[in-house]
Every structure is written in C-alpha cells, then in structure tokens.
CSV table of C-alpha atoms in Angstrom, one decimal:
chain,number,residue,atom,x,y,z
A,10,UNK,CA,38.3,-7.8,239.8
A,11,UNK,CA,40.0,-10.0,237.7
A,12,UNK,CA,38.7,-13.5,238.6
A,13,UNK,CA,40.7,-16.6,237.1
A,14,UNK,CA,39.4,-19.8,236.4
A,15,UNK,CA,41.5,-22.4,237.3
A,16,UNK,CA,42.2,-24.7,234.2
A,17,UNK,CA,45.6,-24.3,232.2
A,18,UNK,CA,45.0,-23.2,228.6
A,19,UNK,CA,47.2,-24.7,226.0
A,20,UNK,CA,46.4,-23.2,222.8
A,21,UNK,CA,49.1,-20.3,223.2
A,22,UNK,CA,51.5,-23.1,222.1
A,23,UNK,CA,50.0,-22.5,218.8
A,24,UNK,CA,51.8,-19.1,218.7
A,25,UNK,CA,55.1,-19.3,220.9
A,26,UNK,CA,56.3,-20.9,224.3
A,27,UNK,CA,56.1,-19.1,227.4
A,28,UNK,CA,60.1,-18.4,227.5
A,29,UNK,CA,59.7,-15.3,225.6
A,30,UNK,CA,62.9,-13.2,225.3
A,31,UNK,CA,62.7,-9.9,226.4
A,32,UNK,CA,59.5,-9.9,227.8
A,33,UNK,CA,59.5,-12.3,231.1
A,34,UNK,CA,62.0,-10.3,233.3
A,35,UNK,CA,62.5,-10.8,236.8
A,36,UNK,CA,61.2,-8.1,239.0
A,37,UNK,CA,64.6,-8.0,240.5
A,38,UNK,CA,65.6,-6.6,236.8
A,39,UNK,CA,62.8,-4.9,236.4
A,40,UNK,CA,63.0,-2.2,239.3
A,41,UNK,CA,66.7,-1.9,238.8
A,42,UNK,CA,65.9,-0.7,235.4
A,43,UNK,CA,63.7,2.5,236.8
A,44,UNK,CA,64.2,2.9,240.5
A,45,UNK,CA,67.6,3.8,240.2
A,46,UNK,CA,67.8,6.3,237.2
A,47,UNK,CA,64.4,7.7,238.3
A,48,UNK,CA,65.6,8.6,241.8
A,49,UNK,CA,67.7,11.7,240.4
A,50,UNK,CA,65.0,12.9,239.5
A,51,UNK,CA,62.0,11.6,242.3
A,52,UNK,CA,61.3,15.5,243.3
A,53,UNK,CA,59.6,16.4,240.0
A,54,UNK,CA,56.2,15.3,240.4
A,55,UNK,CA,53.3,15.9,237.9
A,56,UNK,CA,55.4,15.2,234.8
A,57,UNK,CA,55.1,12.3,232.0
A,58,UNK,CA,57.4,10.0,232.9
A,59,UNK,CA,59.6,8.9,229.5
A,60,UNK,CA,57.6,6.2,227.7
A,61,UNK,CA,60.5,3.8,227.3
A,62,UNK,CA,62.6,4.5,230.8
A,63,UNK,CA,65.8,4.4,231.2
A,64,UNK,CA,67.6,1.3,231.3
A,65,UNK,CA,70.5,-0.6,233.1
A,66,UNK,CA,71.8,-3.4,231.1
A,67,UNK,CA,71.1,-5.1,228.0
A,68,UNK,CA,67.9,-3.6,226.7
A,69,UNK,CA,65.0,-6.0,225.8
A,70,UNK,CA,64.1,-7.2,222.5
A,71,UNK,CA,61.3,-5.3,221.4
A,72,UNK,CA,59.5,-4.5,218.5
A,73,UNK,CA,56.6,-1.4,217.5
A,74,UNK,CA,53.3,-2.1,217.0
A,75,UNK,CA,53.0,0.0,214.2
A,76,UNK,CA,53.8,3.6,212.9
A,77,UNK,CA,50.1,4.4,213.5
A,78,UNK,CA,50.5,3.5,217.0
A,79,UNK,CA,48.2,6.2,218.9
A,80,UNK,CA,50.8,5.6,222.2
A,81,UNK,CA,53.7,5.4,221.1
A,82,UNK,CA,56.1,9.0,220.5
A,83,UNK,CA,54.6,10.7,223.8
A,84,UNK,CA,55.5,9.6,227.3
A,85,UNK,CA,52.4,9.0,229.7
A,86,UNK,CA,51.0,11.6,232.3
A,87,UNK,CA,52.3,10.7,236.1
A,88,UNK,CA,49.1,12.2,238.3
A,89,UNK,CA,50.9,14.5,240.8
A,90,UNK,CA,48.0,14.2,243.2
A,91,UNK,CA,47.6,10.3,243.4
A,92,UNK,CA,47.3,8.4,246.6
A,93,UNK,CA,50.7,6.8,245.9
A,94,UNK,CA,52.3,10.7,245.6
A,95,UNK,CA,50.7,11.4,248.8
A,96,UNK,CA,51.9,8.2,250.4
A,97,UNK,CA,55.8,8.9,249.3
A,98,UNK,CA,55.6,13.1,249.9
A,99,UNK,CA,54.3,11.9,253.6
A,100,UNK,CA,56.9,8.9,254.2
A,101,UNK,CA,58.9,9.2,257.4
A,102,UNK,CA,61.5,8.1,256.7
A,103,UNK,CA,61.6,8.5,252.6
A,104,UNK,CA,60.3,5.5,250.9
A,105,UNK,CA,62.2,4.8,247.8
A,106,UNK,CA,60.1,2.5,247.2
A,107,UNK,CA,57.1,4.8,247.4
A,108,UNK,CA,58.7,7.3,245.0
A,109,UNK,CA,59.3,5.4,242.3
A,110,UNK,CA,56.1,4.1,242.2
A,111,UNK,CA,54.4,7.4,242.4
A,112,UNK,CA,56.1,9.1,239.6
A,113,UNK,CA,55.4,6.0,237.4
A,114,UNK,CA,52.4,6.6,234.8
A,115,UNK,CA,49.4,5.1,236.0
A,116,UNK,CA,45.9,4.7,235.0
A,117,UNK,CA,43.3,7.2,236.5
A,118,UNK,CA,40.3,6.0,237.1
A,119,UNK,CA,36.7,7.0,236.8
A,120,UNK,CA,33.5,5.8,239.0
A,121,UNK,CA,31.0,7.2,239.4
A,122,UNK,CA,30.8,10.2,241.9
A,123,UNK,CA,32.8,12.8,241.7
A,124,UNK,CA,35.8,11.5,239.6
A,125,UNK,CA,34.0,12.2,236.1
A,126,UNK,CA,33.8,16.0,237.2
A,127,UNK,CA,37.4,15.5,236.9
A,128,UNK,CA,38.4,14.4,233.2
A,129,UNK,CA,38.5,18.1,231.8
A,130,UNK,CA,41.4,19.3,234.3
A,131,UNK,CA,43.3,15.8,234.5
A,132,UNK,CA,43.2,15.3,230.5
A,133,UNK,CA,43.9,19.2,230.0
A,134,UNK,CA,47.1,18.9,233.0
A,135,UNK,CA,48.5,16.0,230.9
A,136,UNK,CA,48.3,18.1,227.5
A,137,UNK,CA,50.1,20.5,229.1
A,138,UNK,CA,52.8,18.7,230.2
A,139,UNK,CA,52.9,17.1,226.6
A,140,UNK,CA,52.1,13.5,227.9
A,141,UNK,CA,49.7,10.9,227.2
A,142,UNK,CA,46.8,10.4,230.2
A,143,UNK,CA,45.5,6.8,230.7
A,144,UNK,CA,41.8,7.1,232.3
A,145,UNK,CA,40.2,3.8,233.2
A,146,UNK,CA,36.4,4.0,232.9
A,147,UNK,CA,34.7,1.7,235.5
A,148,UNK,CA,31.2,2.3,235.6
A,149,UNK,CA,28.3,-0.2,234.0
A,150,UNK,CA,25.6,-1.1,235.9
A,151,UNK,CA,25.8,-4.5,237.6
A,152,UNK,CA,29.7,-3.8,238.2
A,153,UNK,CA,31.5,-6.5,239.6
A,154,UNK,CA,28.1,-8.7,240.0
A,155,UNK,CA,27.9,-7.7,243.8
A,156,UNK,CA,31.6,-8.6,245.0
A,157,UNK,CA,34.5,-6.9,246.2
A,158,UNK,CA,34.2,-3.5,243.4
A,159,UNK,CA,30.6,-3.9,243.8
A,160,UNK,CA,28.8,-0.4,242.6
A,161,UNK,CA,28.3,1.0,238.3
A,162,UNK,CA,25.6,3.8,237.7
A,163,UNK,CA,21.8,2.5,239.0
A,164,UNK,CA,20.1,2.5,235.0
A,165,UNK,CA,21.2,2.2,231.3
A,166,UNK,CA,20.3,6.0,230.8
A,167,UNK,CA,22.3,7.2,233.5
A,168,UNK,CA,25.3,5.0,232.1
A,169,UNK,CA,24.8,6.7,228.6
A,170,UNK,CA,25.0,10.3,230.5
A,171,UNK,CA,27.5,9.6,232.0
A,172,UNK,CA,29.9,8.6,229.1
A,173,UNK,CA,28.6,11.4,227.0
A,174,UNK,CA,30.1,13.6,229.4
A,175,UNK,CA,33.2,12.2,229.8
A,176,UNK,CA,33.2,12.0,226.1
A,177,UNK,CA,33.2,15.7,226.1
A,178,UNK,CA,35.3,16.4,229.1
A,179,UNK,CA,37.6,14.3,227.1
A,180,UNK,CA,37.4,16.6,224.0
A,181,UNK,CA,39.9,16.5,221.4
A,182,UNK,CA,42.5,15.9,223.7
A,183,UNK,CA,45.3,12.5,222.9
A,184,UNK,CA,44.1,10.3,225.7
A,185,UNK,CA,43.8,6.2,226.5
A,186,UNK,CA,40.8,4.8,227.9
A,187,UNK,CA,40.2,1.4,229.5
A,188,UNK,CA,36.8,0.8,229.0
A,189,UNK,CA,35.5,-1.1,231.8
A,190,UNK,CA,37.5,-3.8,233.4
A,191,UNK,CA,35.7,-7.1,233.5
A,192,UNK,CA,32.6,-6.1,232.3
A,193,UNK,CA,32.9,-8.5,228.9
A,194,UNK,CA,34.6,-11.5,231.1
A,195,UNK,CA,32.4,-10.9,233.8
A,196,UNK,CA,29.1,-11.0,231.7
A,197,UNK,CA,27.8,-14.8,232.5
A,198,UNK,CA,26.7,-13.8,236.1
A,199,UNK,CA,23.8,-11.4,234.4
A,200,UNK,CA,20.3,-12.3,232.9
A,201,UNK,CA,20.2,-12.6,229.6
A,202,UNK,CA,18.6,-9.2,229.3
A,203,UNK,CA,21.0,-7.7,231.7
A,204,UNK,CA,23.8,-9.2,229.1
A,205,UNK,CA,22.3,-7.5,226.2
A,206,UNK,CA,22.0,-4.6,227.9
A,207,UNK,CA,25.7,-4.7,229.1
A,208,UNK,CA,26.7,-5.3,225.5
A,209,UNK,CA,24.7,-2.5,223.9
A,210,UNK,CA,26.1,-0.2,227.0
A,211,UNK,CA,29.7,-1.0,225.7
A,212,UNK,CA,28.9,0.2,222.2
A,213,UNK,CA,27.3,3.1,222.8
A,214,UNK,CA,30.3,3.7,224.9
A,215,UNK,CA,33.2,2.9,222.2
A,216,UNK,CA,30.5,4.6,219.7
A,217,UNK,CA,30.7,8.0,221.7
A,218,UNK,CA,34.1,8.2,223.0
A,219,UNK,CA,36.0,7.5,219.7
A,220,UNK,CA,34.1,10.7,218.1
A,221,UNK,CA,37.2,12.2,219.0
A,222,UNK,CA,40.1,10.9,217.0
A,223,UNK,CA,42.8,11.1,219.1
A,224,UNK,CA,41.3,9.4,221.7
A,225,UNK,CA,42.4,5.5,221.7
A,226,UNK,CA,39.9,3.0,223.3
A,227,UNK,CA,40.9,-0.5,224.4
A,228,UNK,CA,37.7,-2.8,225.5
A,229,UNK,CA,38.4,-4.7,228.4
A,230,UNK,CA,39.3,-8.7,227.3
A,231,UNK,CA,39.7,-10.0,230.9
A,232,UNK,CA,42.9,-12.2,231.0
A,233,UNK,CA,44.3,-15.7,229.7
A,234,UNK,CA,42.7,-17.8,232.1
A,235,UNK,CA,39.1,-16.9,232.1
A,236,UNK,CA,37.8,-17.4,228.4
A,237,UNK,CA,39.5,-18.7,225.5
A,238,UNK,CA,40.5,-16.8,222.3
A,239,UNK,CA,37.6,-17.2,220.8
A,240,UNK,CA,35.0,-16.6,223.3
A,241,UNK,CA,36.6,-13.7,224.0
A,242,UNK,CA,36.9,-12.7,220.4
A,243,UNK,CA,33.2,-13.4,220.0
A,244,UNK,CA,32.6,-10.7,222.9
A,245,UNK,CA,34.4,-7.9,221.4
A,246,UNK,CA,32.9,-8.3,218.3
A,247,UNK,CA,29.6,-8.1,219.6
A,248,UNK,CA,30.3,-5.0,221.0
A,249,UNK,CA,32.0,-3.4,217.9
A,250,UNK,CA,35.6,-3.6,218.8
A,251,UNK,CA,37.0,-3.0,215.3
A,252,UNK,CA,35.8,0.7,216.0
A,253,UNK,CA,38.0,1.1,219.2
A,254,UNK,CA,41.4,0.9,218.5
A,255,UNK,CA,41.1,-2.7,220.6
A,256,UNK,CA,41.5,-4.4,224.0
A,257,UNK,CA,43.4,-4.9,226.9
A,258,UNK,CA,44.4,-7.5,228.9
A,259,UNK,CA,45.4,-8.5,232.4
A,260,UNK,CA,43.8,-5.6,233.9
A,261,UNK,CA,44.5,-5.4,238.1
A,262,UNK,CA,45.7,-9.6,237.6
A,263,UNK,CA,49.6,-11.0,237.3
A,264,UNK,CA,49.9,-12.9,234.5
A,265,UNK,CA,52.8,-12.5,232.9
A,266,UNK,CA,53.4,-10.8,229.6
A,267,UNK,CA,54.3,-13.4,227.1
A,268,UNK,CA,51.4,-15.2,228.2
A,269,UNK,CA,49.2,-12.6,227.8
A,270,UNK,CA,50.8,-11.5,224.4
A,271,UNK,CA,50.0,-15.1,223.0
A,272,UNK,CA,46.8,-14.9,224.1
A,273,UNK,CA,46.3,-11.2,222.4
A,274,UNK,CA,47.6,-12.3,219.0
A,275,UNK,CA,45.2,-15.3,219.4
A,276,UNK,CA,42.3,-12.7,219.9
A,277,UNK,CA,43.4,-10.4,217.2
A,278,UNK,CA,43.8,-13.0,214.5
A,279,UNK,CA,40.2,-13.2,215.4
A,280,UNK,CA,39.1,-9.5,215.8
A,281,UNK,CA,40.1,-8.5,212.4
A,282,UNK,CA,44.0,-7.1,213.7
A,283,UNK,CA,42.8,-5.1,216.7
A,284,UNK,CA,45.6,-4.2,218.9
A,285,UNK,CA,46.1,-4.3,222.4
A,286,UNK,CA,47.4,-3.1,225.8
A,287,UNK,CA,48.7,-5.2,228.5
A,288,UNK,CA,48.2,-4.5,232.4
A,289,UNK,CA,51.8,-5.4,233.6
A,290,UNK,CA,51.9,-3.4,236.9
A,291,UNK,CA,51.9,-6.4,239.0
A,292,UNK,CA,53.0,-8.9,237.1
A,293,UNK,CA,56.8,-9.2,237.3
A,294,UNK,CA,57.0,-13.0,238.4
A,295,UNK,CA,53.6,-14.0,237.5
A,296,UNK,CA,50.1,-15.1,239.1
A,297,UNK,CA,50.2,-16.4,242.7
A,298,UNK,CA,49.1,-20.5,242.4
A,299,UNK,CA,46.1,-21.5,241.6
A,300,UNK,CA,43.2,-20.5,244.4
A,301,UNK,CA,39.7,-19.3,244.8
A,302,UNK,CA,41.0,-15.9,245.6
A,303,UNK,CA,44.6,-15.6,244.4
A,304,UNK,CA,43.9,-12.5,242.2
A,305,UNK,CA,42.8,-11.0,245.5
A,306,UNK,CA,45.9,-8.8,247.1
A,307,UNK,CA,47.9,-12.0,246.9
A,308,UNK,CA,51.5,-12.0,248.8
A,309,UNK,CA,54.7,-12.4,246.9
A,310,UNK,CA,54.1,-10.9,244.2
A,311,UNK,CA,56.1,-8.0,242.2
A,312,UNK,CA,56.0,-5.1,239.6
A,313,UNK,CA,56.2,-5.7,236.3
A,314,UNK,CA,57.4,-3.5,233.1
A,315,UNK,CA,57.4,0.0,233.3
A,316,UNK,CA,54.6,1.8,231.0
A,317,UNK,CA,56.2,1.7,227.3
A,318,UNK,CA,54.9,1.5,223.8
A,319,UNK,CA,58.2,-0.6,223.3
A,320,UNK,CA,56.5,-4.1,223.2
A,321,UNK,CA,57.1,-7.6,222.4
A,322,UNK,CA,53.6,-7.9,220.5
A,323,UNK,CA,53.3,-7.9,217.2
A,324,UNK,CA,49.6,-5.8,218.0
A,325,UNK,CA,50.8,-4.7,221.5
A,326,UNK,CA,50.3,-1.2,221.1
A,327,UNK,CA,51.6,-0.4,225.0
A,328,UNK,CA,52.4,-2.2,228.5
A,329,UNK,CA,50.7,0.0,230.7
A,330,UNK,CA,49.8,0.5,234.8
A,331,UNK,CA,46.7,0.4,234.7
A,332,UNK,CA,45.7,-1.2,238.2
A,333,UNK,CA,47.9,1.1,240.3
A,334,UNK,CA,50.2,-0.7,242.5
A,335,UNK,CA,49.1,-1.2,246.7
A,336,UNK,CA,46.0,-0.1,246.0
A,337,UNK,CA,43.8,-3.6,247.4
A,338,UNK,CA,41.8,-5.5,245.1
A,339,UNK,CA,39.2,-5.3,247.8
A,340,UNK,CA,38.1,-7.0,251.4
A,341,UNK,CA,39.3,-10.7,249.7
A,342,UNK,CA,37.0,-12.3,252.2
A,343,UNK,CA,39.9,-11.7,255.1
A,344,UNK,CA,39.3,-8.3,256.5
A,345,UNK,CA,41.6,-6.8,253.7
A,346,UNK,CA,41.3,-3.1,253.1
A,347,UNK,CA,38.0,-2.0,250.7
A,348,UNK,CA,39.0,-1.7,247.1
A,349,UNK,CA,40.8,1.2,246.3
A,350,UNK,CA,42.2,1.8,249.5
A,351,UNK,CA,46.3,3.0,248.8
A,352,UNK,CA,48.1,0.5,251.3
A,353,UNK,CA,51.9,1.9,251.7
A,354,UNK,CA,53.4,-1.8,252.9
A,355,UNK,CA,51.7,-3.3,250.1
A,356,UNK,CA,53.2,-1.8,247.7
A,357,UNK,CA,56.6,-1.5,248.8
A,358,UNK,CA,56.5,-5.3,249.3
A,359,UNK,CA,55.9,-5.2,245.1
A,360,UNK,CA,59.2,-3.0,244.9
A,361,UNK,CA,60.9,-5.6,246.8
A,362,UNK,CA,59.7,-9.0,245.6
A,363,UNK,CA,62.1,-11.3,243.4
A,364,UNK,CA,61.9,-13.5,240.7
C-alpha cells in the first residue's frame, strides 16, 4: 500500500514551508506526550481514548476545522480486542511500549471475509462507550493490482452488496470511514474499463454510506508524492467527493504532517472546500529516503501524533491511526511478514525511534 513516486513536488511552497510550527514534532516529543500520562491508566482497555491527549509541555499550535466538524467533541473508540491489545495483555515482561499503543484509537478495518459481519457489534461497542469508531473499508475489486494487499471482492455486484451491508450494519450510528486506501492513486495499473468501473464502485459507495448522516466519509487521496494536487483533485471529483465529507491522506505511509497538510489545502481549494484526515501513525520523523520499496516496513521510523481533531489544517478535520502501528505493510519482497500480520518488535521499535 501506499506506493511513492520518487520525484520531489514543489508546489506546496505555494501554501507554506515545510517548518510548520506545531505540527512537525519529534517522535521523541511525541510519545512523551501520551505514553506517560496514559500509563496510569494502561489497564482500562475498550474505552475511547480522549481525542486531544494529554500533554507534557508546551501544547502545539492548533486550530479547529470547523464547528461542523463531524470528529471533533467525541474521543475515538480504542478496539479492546485488537492484535496490538493481545500483543501487550500477553507481553512477558510488560511492554510499555505495547500498551500504549494498544489503548491508542485505531482504525478497524474491513475486507472481505468475515470482518463485515462485524460492523454492527464494533460500531454499537463504540456508541456505548460514547466514542467515535474509525472503520477503514478495503475491499474493491482489483485491490492493490496484485501486490503485497493483493485480494477486493471477485465482481462489481458483489462489491455493491457488500457496501450496502455495511451501510446498514453501520446504521445511524456517529462513525468515520476510510473508503479504500489507494484505490483512486492506484487506478493507472487497470484497463480503462476496469478504471471506470473502479470509479463508479467509489460512488456508489460514498452514495450509500452517507445515507446515514452521522456517518463521515473520507475518499482515500493517496499521499504527496504520488499525484499532484490536481490530478488528484480531478479523481475525487469524478467520484463525487463533495458528497463525502472528503479525503484522507497518507494512509499506512510516513510523510509528515505539514507536508501533507499543504498538499490537502492544495486539493481542497480544488474540491470545492472538502476536508480532510491525515494518517499520522507512523509518521513522526518522516518517510524513509527515497527507494523502490521504502513505504514497505521501512526501519527507523516512528509514531506520529496521537488521534485528535486538534489540527494544524485549515480543512484538517482529524489526525488519525488509521494504518495501525507493527502491523507489516506486507512480504516487501524480503521474506517480511504477510500484510496484516501484528509484529510486537516492530512496533515497539516505532515507540522508540527519535527524531
């Protein structure tokens, strides 16, 4: 997932440098600001972690979308059954590490199989706990164009099944949806007809799930460094974005923030205002340099920004996990676990990477 071409973009200079206050933080910074005070608390599992964490230090300069923000005023659901909350309740000795990262909010996702069959419970546990779920819909046919995440339902008509029953599993309940990582950016490895299909998939999607008001749905927009602004604008156009609430960037990639924020404001001035979401679980000191395969479980990298609708972004509606830290981006072409797999070291070495 999450591919990068290989060319540096300079149009973001158009909107603001890459020093961004507030935003670029080390990822030294970074877990000091919610390991620590979370720790207290790291035996209450299930619960919606606060949706701007405690802090240690200065606080960051940050500014709210809007007052119609659909994520902001709730904190987001923590899954008390994830593969990282297994991972830390089984650490011998206690992982720290582990724990923190478990009872962070993180996307859950849905394939297909048996996760769908889920939605009702997992969006009905997080009502009850009075906190936001983040599901990340990952599905269309063609997925991944045969690499690493390789899979999507077989036909168009199983595809549109299987939304419209998420779509009601879903209900009237507050929920975020990631609506299928790469599929826009990926796009130029189909046929044309396979493109057009993939298009008219990703409306009927956005067209079905936002039938319920109080769900928010952000088209994935792929990352900085594959298309520029106004390719990507084009894309999300086509497939009706101004009736999801937007897009979101950076999904399962490690670019940092205020890169990605200029390159969200770019696509918004072209989308008509949409607003946007910004993967920052693993970007706390940025992409790994420049390499066929350096979005692929790269070393030395770090966790970013806690989930918060506290952003930098004059249209940032959130910074969410979406990819969920040590779980591998998939074989990489070096015998690396298959994508998916929950990787303890991996994701410890993210806790305890520095900028």
């Amino acid at each position: 997932m999450g591919r990068a071409g290989l060319e540096a973009v300079d149009w973001r200079s158009r909107f603001w440098g890459t020093n961004f206050p507030g935003v670029m933080f080390s990822a030294a910074g970074a877990v000091a600001r919610w390991i620590a005070p979370f720790l207290t608390f790291a035996a209450v599992a299930g619960l919606g972690f606060l949706a701007d964490p405690a802090q240690l230090g200065p606080a960051p300069t940050v500014r709210l979308a809007d007052d119609a923000n659909p994520l902001a005023g709730m904190p987001f659901y923590v899954n008390p059954n994830s593969s990282a909350m297994r991972a830390a309740q089984h650490a011998d000795p206690p992982s720290p590490e582990l724990t923190a990262i478990a009872n962070t909010p993180q996307a859950y996702w849905i394939v297909p199989g048996s996760s769908a069959a889920t939605v009702a419970k997992y969006t009905g546990d997080a009502a009850a706990a009075g906190a936001i779920p983040v599901l990340a819909i990952y599905g269309i046919p063609h997925r991944d164009c045969g690499s690493f995440a390789a899979g999507g339902l077989a036909t168009a008509d199983d595809y549109r099944g299987w939304i419209d029953g998420i779509a009601s599993d879903v209900g009237a309940s507050r929920t975020a949806i990631i609506l299928e990582p790469d599929a826009l950016a990926m796009a130029d490895c189909l046929s044309a007809d396979q493109r057009e299909e993939r298009y008219d998939l990703i409306r009927y999607a956005v067209d079905t799930l936002t039938h319920n008001p109080a769900t928010a749905v952000y088209v994935d927009g792929g990352h900085l460094r594959w298309h520029s602004p106004e390719d990507m604008a084009a894309r999300l156009n086509k497939v009706d974005v101004a009736r999801a609430r937007g897009f979101s960037l950076n999904t399962a990639n490690f670019f940092t923030t205020a890169d990605e924020i200029g390159y969200g404001e770019a696509i918004s001035g072209l989308t008509n205002g949409s607003h946007y979401v910004i993967d920052t679980s693993r970007n706390g000191v940025g992409p790994a340099p420049d390499s066929g395969l350096n979005w692929c479980n790269p070393s030395g990298r770090a966790l970013g920004t806690p989930p918060t609708a506290a952003t930098a972004g004059a249209h940032a509606d959130a910074y969410l996990w979406i990819k969920r830290p040590g779980e591998s981006d998939g074989t990489c072409d070096k015998g690396d676990p298959p994508a998916g797999t929950f990787v303890s070291q991996y994701a410890i070495d993210l806790a305890h990477a520095t900028g």
